[in-house]
XYZ file of C-alpha atoms in Angstrom:
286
model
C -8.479 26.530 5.644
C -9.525 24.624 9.025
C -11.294 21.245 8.213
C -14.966 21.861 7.990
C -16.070 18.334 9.061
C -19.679 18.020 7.528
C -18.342 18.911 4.388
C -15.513 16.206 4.630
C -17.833 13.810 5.599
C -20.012 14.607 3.165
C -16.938 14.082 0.268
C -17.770 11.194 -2.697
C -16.312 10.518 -6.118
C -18.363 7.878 -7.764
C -17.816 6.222 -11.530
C -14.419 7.155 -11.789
C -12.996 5.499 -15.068
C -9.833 3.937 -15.286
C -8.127 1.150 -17.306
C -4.717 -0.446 -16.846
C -2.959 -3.111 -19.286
C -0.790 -6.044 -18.723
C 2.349 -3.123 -19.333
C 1.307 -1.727 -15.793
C 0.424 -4.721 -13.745
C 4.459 -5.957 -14.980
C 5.417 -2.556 -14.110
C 3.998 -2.582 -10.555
C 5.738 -6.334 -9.830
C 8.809 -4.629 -11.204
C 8.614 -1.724 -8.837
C 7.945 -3.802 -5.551
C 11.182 -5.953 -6.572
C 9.817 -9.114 -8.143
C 12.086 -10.069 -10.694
C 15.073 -9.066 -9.578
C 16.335 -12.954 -9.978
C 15.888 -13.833 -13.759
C 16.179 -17.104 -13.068
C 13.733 -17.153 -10.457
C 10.528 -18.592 -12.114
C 8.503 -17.989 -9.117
C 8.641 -14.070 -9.296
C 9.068 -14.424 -13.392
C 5.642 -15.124 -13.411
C 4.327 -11.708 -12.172
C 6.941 -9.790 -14.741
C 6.865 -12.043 -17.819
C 4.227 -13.311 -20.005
C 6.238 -16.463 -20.924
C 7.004 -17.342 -24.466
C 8.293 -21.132 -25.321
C 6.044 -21.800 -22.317
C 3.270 -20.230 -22.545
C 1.379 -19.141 -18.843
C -0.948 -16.610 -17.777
C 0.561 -13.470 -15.800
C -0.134 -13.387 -12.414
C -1.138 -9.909 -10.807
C 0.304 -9.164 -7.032
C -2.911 -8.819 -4.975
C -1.950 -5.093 -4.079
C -1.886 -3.915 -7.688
C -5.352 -2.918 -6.333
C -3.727 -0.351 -4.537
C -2.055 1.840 -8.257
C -5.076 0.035 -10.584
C -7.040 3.215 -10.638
C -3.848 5.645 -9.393
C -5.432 9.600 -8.471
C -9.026 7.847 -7.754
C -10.527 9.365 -4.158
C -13.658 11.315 -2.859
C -12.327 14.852 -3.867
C -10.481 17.767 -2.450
C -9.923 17.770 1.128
C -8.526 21.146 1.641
C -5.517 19.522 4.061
C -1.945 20.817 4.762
C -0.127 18.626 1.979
C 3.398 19.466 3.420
C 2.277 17.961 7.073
C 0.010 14.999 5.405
C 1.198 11.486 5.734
C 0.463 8.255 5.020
C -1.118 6.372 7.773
C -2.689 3.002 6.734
C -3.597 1.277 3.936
C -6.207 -1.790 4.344
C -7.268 -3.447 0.834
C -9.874 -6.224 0.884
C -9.558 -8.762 -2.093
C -13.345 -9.850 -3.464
C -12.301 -10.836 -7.066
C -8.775 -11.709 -8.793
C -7.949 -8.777 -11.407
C -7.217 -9.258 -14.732
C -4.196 -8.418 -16.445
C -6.198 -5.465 -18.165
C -8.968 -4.342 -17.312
C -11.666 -1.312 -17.811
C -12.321 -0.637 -14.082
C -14.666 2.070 -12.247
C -14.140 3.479 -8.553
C -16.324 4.755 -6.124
C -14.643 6.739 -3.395
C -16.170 8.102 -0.399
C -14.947 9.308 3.229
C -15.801 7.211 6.135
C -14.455 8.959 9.123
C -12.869 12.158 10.595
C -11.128 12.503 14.065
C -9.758 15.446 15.892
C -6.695 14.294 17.488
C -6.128 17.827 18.810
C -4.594 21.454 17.634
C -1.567 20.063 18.276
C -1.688 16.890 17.627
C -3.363 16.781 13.463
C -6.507 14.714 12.584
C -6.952 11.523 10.993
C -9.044 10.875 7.852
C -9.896 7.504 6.765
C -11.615 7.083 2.973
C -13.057 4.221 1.048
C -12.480 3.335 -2.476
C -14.543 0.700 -4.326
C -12.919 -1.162 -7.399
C -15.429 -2.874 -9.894
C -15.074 -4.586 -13.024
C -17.301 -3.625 -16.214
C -19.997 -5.843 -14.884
C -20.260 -3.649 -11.598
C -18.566 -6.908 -9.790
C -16.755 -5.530 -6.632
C -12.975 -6.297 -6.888
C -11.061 -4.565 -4.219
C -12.299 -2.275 -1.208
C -9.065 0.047 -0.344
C -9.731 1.985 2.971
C -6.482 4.430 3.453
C -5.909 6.324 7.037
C -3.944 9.603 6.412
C -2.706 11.515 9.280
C -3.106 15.701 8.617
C -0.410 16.695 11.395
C -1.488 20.206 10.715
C -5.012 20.069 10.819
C -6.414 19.643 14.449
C -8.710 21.474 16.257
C -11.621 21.723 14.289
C -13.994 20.438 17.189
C -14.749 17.159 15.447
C -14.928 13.726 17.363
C -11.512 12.467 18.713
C -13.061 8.389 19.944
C -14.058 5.652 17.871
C -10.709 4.878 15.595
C -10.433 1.342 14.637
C -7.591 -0.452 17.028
C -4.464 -0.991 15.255
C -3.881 -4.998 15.034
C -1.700 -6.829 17.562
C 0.959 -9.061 16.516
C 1.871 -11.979 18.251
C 4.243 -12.122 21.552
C 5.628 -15.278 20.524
C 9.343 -15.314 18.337
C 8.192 -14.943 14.619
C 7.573 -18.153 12.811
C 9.641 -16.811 9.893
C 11.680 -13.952 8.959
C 12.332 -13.269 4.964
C 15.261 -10.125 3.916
C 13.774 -9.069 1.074
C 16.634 -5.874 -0.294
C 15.605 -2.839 -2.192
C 17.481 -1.742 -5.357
C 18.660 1.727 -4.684
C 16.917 3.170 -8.091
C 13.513 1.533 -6.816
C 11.921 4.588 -6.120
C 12.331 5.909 -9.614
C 11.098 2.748 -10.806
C 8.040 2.503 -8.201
C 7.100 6.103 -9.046
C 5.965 5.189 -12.576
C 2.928 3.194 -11.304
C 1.267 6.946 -10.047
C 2.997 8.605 -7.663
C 5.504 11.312 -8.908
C 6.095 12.860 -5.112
C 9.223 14.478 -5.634
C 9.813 13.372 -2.040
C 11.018 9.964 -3.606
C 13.025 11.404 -6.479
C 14.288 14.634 -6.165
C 17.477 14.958 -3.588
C 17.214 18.492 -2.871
C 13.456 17.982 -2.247
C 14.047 15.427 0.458
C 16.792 17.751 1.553
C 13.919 19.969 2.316
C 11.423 17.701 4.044
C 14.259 17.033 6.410
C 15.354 13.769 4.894
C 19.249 13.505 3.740
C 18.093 11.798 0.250
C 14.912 10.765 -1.335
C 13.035 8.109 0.898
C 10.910 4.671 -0.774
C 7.157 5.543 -1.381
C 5.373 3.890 1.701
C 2.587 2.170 -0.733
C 6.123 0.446 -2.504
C 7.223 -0.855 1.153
C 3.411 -2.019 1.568
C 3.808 -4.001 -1.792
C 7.016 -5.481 -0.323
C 5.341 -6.443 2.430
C 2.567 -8.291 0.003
C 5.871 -10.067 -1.568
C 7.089 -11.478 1.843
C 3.469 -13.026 2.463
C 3.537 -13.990 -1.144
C 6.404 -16.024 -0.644
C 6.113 -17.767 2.311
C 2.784 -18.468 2.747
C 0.507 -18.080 -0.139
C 3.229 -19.963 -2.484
C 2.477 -17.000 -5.142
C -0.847 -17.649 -5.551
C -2.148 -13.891 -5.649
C -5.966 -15.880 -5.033
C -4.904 -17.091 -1.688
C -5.214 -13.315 -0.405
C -8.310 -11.952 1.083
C -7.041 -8.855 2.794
C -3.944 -6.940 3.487
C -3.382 -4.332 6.021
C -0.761 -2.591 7.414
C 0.430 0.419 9.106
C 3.304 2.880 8.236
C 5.915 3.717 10.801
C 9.137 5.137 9.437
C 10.010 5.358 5.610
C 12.432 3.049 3.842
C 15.483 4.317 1.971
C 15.966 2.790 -1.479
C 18.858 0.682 -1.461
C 18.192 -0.741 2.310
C 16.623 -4.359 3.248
C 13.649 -4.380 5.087
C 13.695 -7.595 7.257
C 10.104 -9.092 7.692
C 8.821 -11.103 10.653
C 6.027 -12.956 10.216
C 3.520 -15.574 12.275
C 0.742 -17.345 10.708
C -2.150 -18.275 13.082
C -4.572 -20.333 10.911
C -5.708 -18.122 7.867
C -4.213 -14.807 9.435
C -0.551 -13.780 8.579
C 0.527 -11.372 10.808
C 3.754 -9.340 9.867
C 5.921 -6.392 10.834
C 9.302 -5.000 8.994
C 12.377 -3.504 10.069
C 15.763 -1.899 8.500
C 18.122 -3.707 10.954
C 20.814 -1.549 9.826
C 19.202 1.535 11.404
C 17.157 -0.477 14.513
C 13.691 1.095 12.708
C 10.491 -0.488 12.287
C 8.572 0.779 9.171
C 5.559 -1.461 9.047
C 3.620 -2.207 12.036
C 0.375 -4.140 13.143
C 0.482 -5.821 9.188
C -2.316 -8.448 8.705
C -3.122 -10.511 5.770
C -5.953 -12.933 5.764
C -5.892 -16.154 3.513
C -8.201 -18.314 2.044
């Protein structure tokens, strides 16, 4: 079916009821790669409770991002074999706990006609709140329906992408993948057989299952993490970034990063292949 686009605009999903335990915020850490030292005290305190010394678990900011997995503003009626991911942005109001009863509120913001050719773009909201109604994460996610254009919707207005700095990076952190970490990652939410199932990839033209894109965005959370927010998941206010070519489990995904007062910006490349997967990445601090 052709995107009718009052009827996507008019898309919401409010209330939606979710809970997560401290089992799934360790689980999440564990997928993005923290922990893979078990000596490393630093990332031990996102995967481990801590025993003889007793501390609180610390939740990576984009846990947001699988805390209420499935929640959105309903049935789009897209191509799912041409959909992909575009952007994820997540704004940061309120630290989460390590379990929580949470609610989510999910409504479309914007559709644009890039063309018959040429797909549409379709950017939706979700609200995260607490059990007091307190706001806790806003996640706004781009997707990019490559065979849905030419519905005669508007094609202007889409938010500009944001621009890294010209200068040499002020750091750059290799952070390697595990080449099982898409079996692991899946287990936060997303069972795409795209990331799991070889003859599947075989099939969406890939020669072996790729990393989810949300995973490399969580990587990409890690590098901020630490180098500039010394693992204090408070420090973070937003994170955005943009998704240019997919990962392959196993690979390291160099990041280069500049800090410019409270604004990280960021991109990330697999030097062995001369790709960049994350673009235009931006994470403000406190």
């Amino acid at each position: 079916m052709p995107i009718v686009y009052e009827q996507l605009m008019a898309l919401k999903n409010l209330g939606q009821k979710y809970s997560y335990s401290d089992r799934d915020v360790m689980l999440y850490a564990y997928g993005i790669g923290l922990g893979a030292d078990p000596m490393d005290e630093n990332e031990l305190a996102f995967v481990n409770e801590g025993v003889l010394t007793p501390r609180p678990l610390k939740v990576v900011p984009t846990f947001a991002s699988v805390a209420a997995w499935g929640a959105g503003p309903g049935e789009m009626n897209l191509n799912r074999v041409m959909v992909v991911d575009g952007e994820r942005d997540i704004t940061f109001h309120k630290p989460f706990a390590t379990a929580a009863h949470i609610t989510a509120d999910s409504t479309v913001l914007d559709v644009f006609d890039k063309g018959k050719d040429k797909g549409a773009v379709i950017r939706h909201q979700t609200v995260l709140k607490d059990e007091k109604g307190d706001k806790l994460a806003t996640l706004v996610a781009s997707r990019f329906a490559r065979g849905d254009g030419g519905f005669g919707g508007p094609s202007d207005g889409q938010p500009e992408p944001h621009k890294v700095p010209e200068r040499a990076p002020d750091k750059v952190v290799d952070i390697t993948t595990r080449p099982d970490q898409a079996l692991i990652y899946r287990l936060c939410g997303d069972r795409n057989p795209l990331h799991s199932d070889p003859a599947f990839a075989k099939k969406a033209g890939f020669p072996r299952p790729i990393l989810h894109g949300m995973c490399t965005y969580g990587i990409t959370c890690r590098g901020v993490l630490q180098t500039y927010a010394d693992y204090d998941p408070t420090a973070f206010k937003q994170h955005v970034a943009r998704f240019s070519s997919p990962v392959f489990p196993g690979e390291t995904v160099t990041m280069e990063l500049w800090k410019d007062g409270n604004v990280v910006s960021f991109e990330a490349k697999v030097k062995s292949r001369g790709v960049t997967v994350i673009k235009s990445g931006k994470t403000v601090l406190a």
